[in-house]
Amino acid sequence: GENVEQHPSTLSVQEGDSAVIKCTYSDSASNYFPWYKQELGKRPQLIIDIRSNVGEKKDQRIAVTLNKTAKHFSLHITETQPEDSAVYFCAASTALGYFGNEKLTFGTGTRLTIIP
Amino acid sequence: EPEVTQTPSHQVTQMGQEVILRCVPISNHLYFYWYRQILGQKVEFLVSFYNNEISEKSEIFDDQFSVERPDGSNFTLKIRSTKLEDSAMYFCASRRTGTSDTDTQYFGPGTRLTVL
């Protein structure tokens, strides 16, 4: 089955600097890669996702890049703000397709702390 | 914006007791999931459900677990005889369809299960 590795486990950056979180996956059939943000005691919330037919996607200060050959994808947060502090999880899925009900396999999470 | 809801928010039970965790998925969603997150660890897939039957289950989802959609709105997870190691946050998630433009799984706020 799919295995997702995520690094680093903790990351502290100064407010205004950029943060990068990296994930690798094992199953070449995976084609959907979401990123979830989880604040303490709250539900995971989707912040951005990317499909395997795209190499990069950006949404304001957040971007995700995907390298299918190397089987890794990364989350980039620019101009970080205190409210970006949270745990971030990457995930992988073979979700595409009409009968796509496939599960998400999550990485181990990165605790991001923004230092004011 | 519609959200997945879950009840109760916190359930405390004695080892060996049965518990039922309840979820109300987003109303026009067709795919339903249960995940769990042991404190400080990653989110793990338990089971997916579509068209009134289980689509996939993980090795965690043994004979002690069952899921049901008893009516048009609720989706439940039952643990027949709880063990200490079942203590975790349980998240319900739902997804609209299986087509590629609706991959997003939306998570509920979770039920924290504590087994004493």
PDB file of C-alpha atoms in Angstrom:
ATOM      1  CA  GLY A   1       0.000   0.000   0.000  1.00  0.00           C
ATOM      2  CA  GLU A   2       0.859   3.673  -0.130  1.00  0.00           C
ATOM      3  CA  ASN A   3       3.409   5.100   2.296  1.00  0.00           C
ATOM      4  CA  VAL A   4       3.857   8.844   2.721  1.00  0.00           C
ATOM      5  CA  GLU A   5       6.915  10.313   4.417  1.00  0.00           C
ATOM      6  CA  GLN A   6       6.909  13.936   5.582  1.00  0.00           C
ATOM      7  CA  HIS A   7       9.756  16.219   6.664  1.00  0.00           C
ATOM      8  CA  PRO A   8      10.544  18.052   8.801  1.00  0.00           C
ATOM      9  CA  SER A   9       8.506  17.051  11.832  1.00  0.00           C
ATOM     10  CA  THR A  10       8.895  20.508  13.342  1.00  0.00           C
ATOM     11  CA  LEU A  11       9.715  23.813  11.692  1.00  0.00           C
ATOM     12  CA  SER A  12      10.154  27.256  13.184  1.00  0.00           C
ATOM     13  CA  VAL A  13      10.442  30.315  10.964  1.00  0.00           C
ATOM     14  CA  GLN A  14      10.493  34.029  11.575  1.00  0.00           C
ATOM     15  CA  GLU A  15       7.341  35.873  10.647  1.00  0.00           C
ATOM     16  CA  GLY A  16       7.597  37.034   7.057  1.00  0.00           C
ATOM     17  CA  ASP A  17       9.997  34.284   6.027  1.00  0.00           C
ATOM     18  CA  SER A  18       9.077  31.285   3.874  1.00  0.00           C
ATOM     19  CA  ALA A  19       8.376  27.748   5.023  1.00  0.00           C
ATOM     20  CA  VAL A  20       8.796  24.584   2.983  1.00  0.00           C
ATOM     21  CA  ILE A  21       7.466  21.146   3.911  1.00  0.00           C
ATOM     22  CA  LYS A  22       8.334  18.097   1.841  1.00  0.00           C
ATOM     23  CA  CYS A  23       6.634  14.757   1.296  1.00  0.00           C
ATOM     24  CA  THR A  24       7.483  11.630  -0.619  1.00  0.00           C
ATOM     25  CA  TYR A  25       5.120   8.861  -1.621  1.00  0.00           C
ATOM     26  CA  SER A  26       5.670   5.288  -2.679  1.00  0.00           C
ATOM     27  CA  ASP A  27       2.746   4.319  -4.925  1.00  0.00           C
ATOM     28  CA  SER A  28       3.207   5.530  -8.494  1.00  0.00           C
ATOM     29  CA  ALA A  29      -0.565   5.135  -8.990  1.00  0.00           C
ATOM     30  CA  SER A  30      -1.275   7.989  -6.570  1.00  0.00           C
ATOM     31  CA  ASN A  31      -2.653  10.933  -8.482  1.00  0.00           C
ATOM     32  CA  TYR A  32      -4.143  13.327  -5.964  1.00  0.00           C
ATOM     33  CA  PHE A  33      -2.149  15.147  -3.271  1.00  0.00           C
ATOM     34  CA  PRO A  34      -3.937  17.389  -0.780  1.00  0.00           C
ATOM     35  CA  TRP A  35      -2.461  19.382   2.070  1.00  0.00           C
ATOM     36  CA  TYR A  36      -4.394  19.809   5.291  1.00  0.00           C
ATOM     37  CA  LYS A  37      -3.853  22.314   8.090  1.00  0.00           C
ATOM     38  CA  GLN A  38      -4.841  21.253  11.586  1.00  0.00           C
ATOM     39  CA  GLU A  39      -4.979  23.700  14.442  1.00  0.00           C
ATOM     40  CA  LEU A  40      -4.892  22.375  17.973  1.00  0.00           C
ATOM     41  CA  GLY A  41      -8.021  20.373  18.736  1.00  0.00           C
ATOM     42  CA  LYS A  42      -9.618  21.219  15.412  1.00  0.00           C
ATOM     43  CA  ARG A  43     -10.509  19.308  12.271  1.00  0.00           C
ATOM     44  CA  PRO A  44      -8.034  18.963   9.383  1.00  0.00           C
ATOM     45  CA  GLN A  45      -8.857  21.624   6.792  1.00  0.00           C
ATOM     46  CA  LEU A  46      -7.841  21.441   3.167  1.00  0.00           C
ATOM     47  CA  ILE A  47      -5.613  24.347   2.197  1.00  0.00           C
ATOM     48  CA  ILE A  48      -4.464  23.311  -1.252  1.00  0.00           C
ATOM     49  CA  ASP A  49      -4.328  20.232  -3.447  1.00  0.00           C
ATOM     50  CA  ILE A  50      -2.674  19.150  -6.668  1.00  0.00           C
ATOM     51  CA  ARG A  51      -3.397  16.488  -9.230  1.00  0.00           C
ATOM     52  CA  SER A  52      -0.793  14.453 -11.036  1.00  0.00           C
ATOM     53  CA  ASN A  53      -1.359  16.165 -14.373  1.00  0.00           C
ATOM     54  CA  VAL A  54      -0.116  19.450 -12.917  1.00  0.00           C
ATOM     55  CA  GLY A  55       3.390  20.317 -11.730  1.00  0.00           C
ATOM     56  CA  GLU A  56       2.621  23.357  -9.620  1.00  0.00           C
ATOM     57  CA  LYS A  57      -0.362  25.142  -8.146  1.00  0.00           C
ATOM     58  CA  LYS A  58      -0.512  28.423  -6.290  1.00  0.00           C
ATOM     59  CA  ASP A  59      -3.129  30.081  -4.137  1.00  0.00           C
ATOM     60  CA  GLN A  60      -2.039  33.454  -2.764  1.00  0.00           C
ATOM     61  CA  ARG A  61       0.772  32.764  -0.258  1.00  0.00           C
ATOM     62  CA  ILE A  62       0.544  28.987  -0.590  1.00  0.00           C
ATOM     63  CA  ALA A  63       1.956  26.855  -3.389  1.00  0.00           C
ATOM     64  CA  VAL A  64       2.418  23.166  -3.962  1.00  0.00           C
ATOM     65  CA  THR A  65       4.854  21.526  -6.368  1.00  0.00           C
ATOM     66  CA  LEU A  66       4.793  17.931  -7.574  1.00  0.00           C
ATOM     67  CA  ASN A  67       7.577  15.861  -9.091  1.00  0.00           C
ATOM     68  CA  LYS A  68       5.996  12.632 -10.320  1.00  0.00           C
ATOM     69  CA  THR A  69       9.271  11.130 -11.443  1.00  0.00           C
ATOM     70  CA  ALA A  70      10.842  11.507  -8.031  1.00  0.00           C
ATOM     71  CA  LYS A  71       7.517  10.898  -6.266  1.00  0.00           C
ATOM     72  CA  HIS A  72       7.694  13.916  -4.069  1.00  0.00           C
ATOM     73  CA  PHE A  73       5.628  17.017  -3.486  1.00  0.00           C
ATOM     74  CA  SER A  74       6.175  20.105  -1.394  1.00  0.00           C
ATOM     75  CA  LEU A  75       4.198  22.847   0.308  1.00  0.00           C
ATOM     76  CA  HIS A  76       5.554  26.371   0.171  1.00  0.00           C
ATOM     77  CA  ILE A  77       4.209  29.151   2.376  1.00  0.00           C
ATOM     78  CA  THR A  78       5.560  32.625   1.709  1.00  0.00           C
ATOM     79  CA  GLU A  79       5.342  35.741   3.887  1.00  0.00           C
ATOM     80  CA  THR A  80       4.413  33.645   6.886  1.00  0.00           C
ATOM     81  CA  GLN A  81       2.083  35.042   9.532  1.00  0.00           C
ATOM     82  CA  PRO A  82       1.413  33.981  13.150  1.00  0.00           C
ATOM     83  CA  GLU A  83      -1.904  32.426  12.084  1.00  0.00           C
ATOM     84  CA  ASP A  84       0.017  30.012   9.879  1.00  0.00           C
ATOM     85  CA  SER A  85       1.165  28.249  13.052  1.00  0.00           C
ATOM     86  CA  ALA A  86      -0.418  24.769  12.995  1.00  0.00           C
ATOM     87  CA  VAL A  87       0.288  21.167  12.103  1.00  0.00           C
ATOM     88  CA  TYR A  88       0.358  20.526   8.377  1.00  0.00           C
ATOM     89  CA  PHE A  89      -0.327  17.116   6.890  1.00  0.00           C
ATOM     90  CA  CYS A  90       0.331  16.000   3.360  1.00  0.00           C
ATOM     91  CA  ALA A  91      -1.655  13.117   1.907  1.00  0.00           C
ATOM     92  CA  ALA A  92      -1.790  10.972  -1.196  1.00  0.00           C
ATOM     93  CA  SER A  93      -4.636   9.165  -2.888  1.00  0.00           C
ATOM     94  CA  THR A  94      -5.575   7.378  -6.073  1.00  0.00           C
ATOM     95  CA  ALA A  95      -8.700   9.494  -6.061  1.00  0.00           C
ATOM     96  CA  LEU A  96      -9.305  10.271  -9.689  1.00  0.00           C
ATOM     97  CA  GLY A  97     -11.937   8.458 -11.627  1.00  0.00           C
ATOM     98  CA  TYR A  98     -15.684   7.979 -11.491  1.00  0.00           C
ATOM     99  CA  PHE A  99     -15.450   5.175  -8.953  1.00  0.00           C
ATOM    100  CA  GLY A 100     -12.838   7.021  -6.981  1.00  0.00           C
ATOM    101  CA  ASN A 101     -13.578   6.477  -3.355  1.00  0.00           C
ATOM    102  CA  GLU A 102     -10.032   5.838  -2.393  1.00  0.00           C
ATOM    103  CA  LYS A 103      -8.677   6.644   1.001  1.00  0.00           C
ATOM    104  CA  LEU A 104      -6.218   9.356   1.899  1.00  0.00           C
ATOM    105  CA  THR A 105      -2.868   8.176   3.198  1.00  0.00           C
ATOM    106  CA  PHE A 106      -1.429  10.875   5.418  1.00  0.00           C
ATOM    107  CA  GLY A 107       2.101  11.887   6.232  1.00  0.00           C
ATOM    108  CA  THR A 108       3.227  12.173   9.835  1.00  0.00           C
ATOM    109  CA  GLY A 109       2.688  15.920  10.041  1.00  0.00           C
ATOM    110  CA  THR A 110       4.834  19.024  10.440  1.00  0.00           C
ATOM    111  CA  ARG A 111       4.369  21.329  13.375  1.00  0.00           C
ATOM    112  CA  LEU A 112       4.983  24.813  11.994  1.00  0.00           C
ATOM    113  CA  THR A 113       5.651  27.628  14.439  1.00  0.00           C
ATOM    114  CA  ILE A 114       5.841  31.209  13.242  1.00  0.00           C
ATOM    115  CA  ILE A 115       7.998  33.336  15.488  1.00  0.00           C
ATOM    116  CA  PRO A 116       6.732  36.941  15.717  1.00  0.00           C
TER     117      PRO A 116
ATOM    118  CA  GLU B   1     -20.855  26.780   3.871  1.00  0.00           C
ATOM    119  CA  PRO B   2     -22.061  23.243   4.710  1.00  0.00           C
ATOM    120  CA  GLU B   3     -19.891  21.292   7.113  1.00  0.00           C
ATOM    121  CA  VAL B   4     -19.607  17.733   8.338  1.00  0.00           C
ATOM    122  CA  THR B   5     -20.830  17.483  11.922  1.00  0.00           C
ATOM    123  CA  GLN B   6     -20.056  14.860  14.543  1.00  0.00           C
ATOM    124  CA  THR B   7     -21.491  13.938  17.922  1.00  0.00           C
ATOM    125  CA  PRO B   8     -20.516  13.662  20.660  1.00  0.00           C
ATOM    126  CA  SER B   9     -17.440  15.854  20.768  1.00  0.00           C
ATOM    127  CA  HIS B  10     -16.022  13.772  23.615  1.00  0.00           C
ATOM    128  CA  GLN B  11     -16.975  10.253  24.692  1.00  0.00           C
ATOM    129  CA  VAL B  12     -15.602   8.553  27.774  1.00  0.00           C
ATOM    130  CA  THR B  13     -16.253   4.844  28.155  1.00  0.00           C
ATOM    131  CA  GLN B  14     -15.111   1.845  30.116  1.00  0.00           C
ATOM    132  CA  MET B  15     -13.056  -0.858  28.428  1.00  0.00           C
ATOM    133  CA  GLY B  16     -15.315  -3.517  26.956  1.00  0.00           C
ATOM    134  CA  GLN B  17     -18.259  -1.187  26.434  1.00  0.00           C
ATOM    135  CA  GLU B  18     -19.863  -0.455  23.087  1.00  0.00           C
ATOM    136  CA  VAL B  19     -19.737   3.044  21.652  1.00  0.00           C
ATOM    137  CA  ILE B  20     -21.437   4.609  18.655  1.00  0.00           C
ATOM    138  CA  LEU B  21     -19.937   7.678  17.070  1.00  0.00           C
ATOM    139  CA  ARG B  22     -22.238   9.721  14.902  1.00  0.00           C
ATOM    140  CA  CYS B  23     -21.608  11.816  11.842  1.00  0.00           C
ATOM    141  CA  VAL B  24     -23.797  13.893   9.564  1.00  0.00           C
ATOM    142  CA  PRO B  25     -21.985  14.240   6.225  1.00  0.00           C
ATOM    143  CA  ILE B  26     -22.577  17.160   3.890  1.00  0.00           C
ATOM    144  CA  SER B  27     -26.001  16.608   2.396  1.00  0.00           C
ATOM    145  CA  ASN B  28     -25.210  16.028  -1.298  1.00  0.00           C
ATOM    146  CA  HIS B  29     -22.108  13.928  -0.641  1.00  0.00           C
ATOM    147  CA  LEU B  30     -22.001  10.280  -1.629  1.00  0.00           C
ATOM    148  CA  TYR B  31     -18.714   8.958  -0.237  1.00  0.00           C
ATOM    149  CA  PHE B  32     -18.098   8.642   3.473  1.00  0.00           C
ATOM    150  CA  TYR B  33     -15.025   7.863   5.509  1.00  0.00           C
ATOM    151  CA  TRP B  34     -13.850   7.305   9.043  1.00  0.00           C
ATOM    152  CA  TYR B  35     -10.311   8.127  10.113  1.00  0.00           C
ATOM    153  CA  ARG B  36      -8.687   8.110  13.504  1.00  0.00           C
ATOM    154  CA  GLN B  37      -5.829  10.061  15.013  1.00  0.00           C
ATOM    155  CA  ILE B  38      -4.082   8.848  18.123  1.00  0.00           C
ATOM    156  CA  LEU B  39      -2.823  11.806  20.141  1.00  0.00           C
ATOM    157  CA  GLY B  40       0.251  13.323  18.529  1.00  0.00           C
ATOM    158  CA  GLN B  41       0.225  10.947  15.580  1.00  0.00           C
ATOM    159  CA  LYS B  42      -0.911  11.096  11.988  1.00  0.00           C
ATOM    160  CA  VAL B  43      -4.416  10.610  10.704  1.00  0.00           C
ATOM    161  CA  GLU B  44      -5.083   6.971   9.761  1.00  0.00           C
ATOM    162  CA  PHE B  45      -7.735   5.618   7.420  1.00  0.00           C
ATOM    163  CA  LEU B  46     -10.278   3.216   8.898  1.00  0.00           C
ATOM    164  CA  VAL B  47     -13.021   2.661   6.330  1.00  0.00           C
ATOM    165  CA  SER B  48     -14.718   4.083   3.259  1.00  0.00           C
ATOM    166  CA  PHE B  49     -18.411   3.677   2.461  1.00  0.00           C
ATOM    167  CA  TYR B  50     -20.360   4.162  -0.725  1.00  0.00           C
ATOM    168  CA  ASN B  51     -23.768   3.069  -1.936  1.00  0.00           C
ATOM    169  CA  ASN B  52     -24.595   1.526   1.425  1.00  0.00           C
ATOM    170  CA  GLU B  53     -21.624  -0.741   1.576  1.00  0.00           C
ATOM    171  CA  ILE B  54     -18.012  -0.700   2.655  1.00  0.00           C
ATOM    172  CA  SER B  55     -15.671   0.117  -0.232  1.00  0.00           C
ATOM    173  CA  GLU B  56     -12.412  -0.398   1.579  1.00  0.00           C
ATOM    174  CA  LYS B  57     -11.212  -0.962   5.112  1.00  0.00           C
ATOM    175  CA  SER B  58      -7.836  -0.897   6.784  1.00  0.00           C
ATOM    176  CA  GLU B  59      -6.283  -3.550   8.994  1.00  0.00           C
ATOM    177  CA  ILE B  60      -7.306  -1.429  11.980  1.00  0.00           C
ATOM    178  CA  PHE B  61     -10.977  -1.933  11.074  1.00  0.00           C
ATOM    179  CA  ASP B  62     -11.397  -5.417  12.511  1.00  0.00           C
ATOM    180  CA  ASP B  63     -14.543  -7.297  13.548  1.00  0.00           C
ATOM    181  CA  GLN B  64     -15.026  -4.966  16.515  1.00  0.00           C
ATOM    182  CA  PHE B  65     -15.803  -2.098  14.169  1.00  0.00           C
ATOM    183  CA  SER B  66     -18.856  -1.579  12.010  1.00  0.00           C
ATOM    184  CA  VAL B  67     -20.351   1.281  10.050  1.00  0.00           C
ATOM    185  CA  GLU B  68     -23.896   2.056   9.098  1.00  0.00           C
ATOM    186  CA  ARG B  69     -25.923   4.663   7.317  1.00  0.00           C
ATOM    187  CA  PRO B  70     -29.217   4.151   9.147  1.00  0.00           C
ATOM    188  CA  ASP B  71     -31.069   6.930   7.347  1.00  0.00           C
ATOM    189  CA  GLY B  72     -30.488   9.553   4.694  1.00  0.00           C
ATOM    190  CA  SER B  73     -28.361  11.791   6.854  1.00  0.00           C
ATOM    191  CA  ASN B  74     -26.422   9.919   9.533  1.00  0.00           C
ATOM    192  CA  PHE B  75     -23.284   7.814   9.222  1.00  0.00           C
ATOM    193  CA  THR B  76     -22.204   5.903  12.311  1.00  0.00           C
ATOM    194  CA  LEU B  77     -19.138   4.069  13.537  1.00  0.00           C
ATOM    195  CA  LYS B  78     -19.700   1.406  16.169  1.00  0.00           C
ATOM    196  CA  ILE B  79     -17.012  -0.162  18.291  1.00  0.00           C
ATOM    197  CA  ARG B  80     -18.484  -3.235  19.940  1.00  0.00           C
ATOM    198  CA  SER B  81     -16.053  -3.862  22.780  1.00  0.00           C
ATOM    199  CA  THR B  82     -13.687  -0.968  23.283  1.00  0.00           C
ATOM    200  CA  LYS B  83     -10.037  -1.447  24.160  1.00  0.00           C
ATOM    201  CA  LEU B  84      -7.614   1.001  25.745  1.00  0.00           C
ATOM    202  CA  GLU B  85      -5.837   1.365  22.400  1.00  0.00           C
ATOM    203  CA  ASP B  86      -9.055   2.592  20.773  1.00  0.00           C
ATOM    204  CA  SER B  87      -8.569   5.899  22.572  1.00  0.00           C
ATOM    205  CA  ALA B  88      -8.144   8.441  19.797  1.00  0.00           C
ATOM    206  CA  MET B  89      -9.806  11.265  17.914  1.00  0.00           C
ATOM    207  CA  TYR B  90     -12.179   9.849  15.316  1.00  0.00           C
ATOM    208  CA  PHE B  91     -12.864  11.948  12.252  1.00  0.00           C
ATOM    209  CA  CYS B  92     -15.669  11.466   9.794  1.00  0.00           C
ATOM    210  CA  ALA B  93     -15.170  12.794   6.267  1.00  0.00           C
ATOM    211  CA  SER B  94     -17.323  13.037   3.190  1.00  0.00           C
ATOM    212  CA  ARG B  95     -16.784  13.650  -0.488  1.00  0.00           C
ATOM    213  CA  ARG B  96     -19.297  14.670  -3.106  1.00  0.00           C
ATOM    214  CA  THR B  97     -18.643  12.308  -6.011  1.00  0.00           C
ATOM    215  CA  GLY B  98     -15.860  10.253  -7.492  1.00  0.00           C
ATOM    216  CA  THR B  99     -15.136  12.571 -10.382  1.00  0.00           C
ATOM    217  CA  SER B 100     -11.812  14.283 -10.683  1.00  0.00           C
ATOM    218  CA  ASP B 101     -13.074  17.769  -9.909  1.00  0.00           C
ATOM    219  CA  THR B 102     -14.495  16.751  -6.572  1.00  0.00           C
ATOM    220  CA  ASP B 103     -11.687  14.916  -4.899  1.00  0.00           C
ATOM    221  CA  THR B 104     -11.840  16.933  -1.721  1.00  0.00           C
ATOM    222  CA  GLN B 105     -12.672  15.127   1.463  1.00  0.00           C
ATOM    223  CA  TYR B 106     -14.221  17.399   4.065  1.00  0.00           C
ATOM    224  CA  PHE B 107     -13.561  16.495   7.653  1.00  0.00           C
ATOM    225  CA  GLY B 108     -15.825  16.785  10.656  1.00  0.00           C
ATOM    226  CA  PRO B 109     -14.638  18.282  13.960  1.00  0.00           C
ATOM    227  CA  GLY B 110     -13.942  14.850  15.417  1.00  0.00           C
ATOM    228  CA  THR B 111     -15.033  12.827  18.435  1.00  0.00           C
ATOM    229  CA  ARG B 112     -12.435  12.312  21.113  1.00  0.00           C
ATOM    230  CA  LEU B 113     -12.887   8.786  22.461  1.00  0.00           C
ATOM    231  CA  THR B 114     -11.323   8.004  25.816  1.00  0.00           C
ATOM    232  CA  VAL B 115     -11.359   4.378  26.957  1.00  0.00           C
ATOM    233  CA  LEU B 116     -10.679   3.865  30.658  1.00  0.00           C
TER     234      LEU B 116
END
